C-alpha positions in Angstrom: 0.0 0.0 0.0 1.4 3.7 -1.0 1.6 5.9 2.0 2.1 9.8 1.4 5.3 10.4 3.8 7.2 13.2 3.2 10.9 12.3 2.6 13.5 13.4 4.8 16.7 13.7 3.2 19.4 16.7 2.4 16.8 18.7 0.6 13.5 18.4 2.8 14.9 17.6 6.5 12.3 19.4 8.7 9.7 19.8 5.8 6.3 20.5 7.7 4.1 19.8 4.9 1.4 17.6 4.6 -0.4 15.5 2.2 -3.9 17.1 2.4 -6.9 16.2 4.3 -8.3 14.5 0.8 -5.7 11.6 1.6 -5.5 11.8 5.3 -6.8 8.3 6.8 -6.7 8.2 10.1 -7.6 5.0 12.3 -7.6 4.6 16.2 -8.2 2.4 18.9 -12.1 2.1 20.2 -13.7 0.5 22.5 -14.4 -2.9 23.0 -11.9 -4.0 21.2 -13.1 -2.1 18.0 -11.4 0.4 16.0 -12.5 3.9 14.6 -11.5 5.2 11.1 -12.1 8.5 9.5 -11.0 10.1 6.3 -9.9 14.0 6.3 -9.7 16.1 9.7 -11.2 15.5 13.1 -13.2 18.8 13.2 -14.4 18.1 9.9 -13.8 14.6 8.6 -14.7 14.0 5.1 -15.8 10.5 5.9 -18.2 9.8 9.2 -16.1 8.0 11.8 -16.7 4.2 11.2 -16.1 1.5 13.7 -14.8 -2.2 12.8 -12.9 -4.8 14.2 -9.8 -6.8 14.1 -8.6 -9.2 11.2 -9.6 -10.3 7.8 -12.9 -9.2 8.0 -12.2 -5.9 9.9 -8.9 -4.0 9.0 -7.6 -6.1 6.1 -10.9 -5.4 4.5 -11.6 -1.6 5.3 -8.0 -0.7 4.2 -8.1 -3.0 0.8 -11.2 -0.8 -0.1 -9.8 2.2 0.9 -7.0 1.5 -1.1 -8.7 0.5 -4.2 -10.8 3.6 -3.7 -8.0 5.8 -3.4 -5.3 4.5 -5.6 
């Protein structure tokens, strides 16, 4: 899977940039053993927070479509 990370090297040590809140996917620990994913900011995602849960079914799945969607 492509991740956006900037590149620290000679050139862009420090660079504060950012990739955008368009391809910002952020995913966090919920409760009951759930986790919580939403796409853009947290004032104002661009995607509703969605909980799922471990594994094949959970992660593996949510970040195949996200990557499919996004690719």
């Amino acid at each position: 899977m492509y991740l956006c990370l900037p590149d620290y090297d000679a050139y862009t040590c420090g660079w504060t940039g950012g990739c955008g809140e368009n391809r910002s996917y952020t995913i966090l620990l919920g409760d009951d053993n759930k986790l919580v994913s939403y796409m853009g900011l947290l004032e104002v995602p661009k995607v509703a927070p969605k909980k799922f849960g471990y594994g094949k079914d959970g992660i593996r799945q949510e970040l195949l479509k996200q990557n499919k969607k996004h690719a």
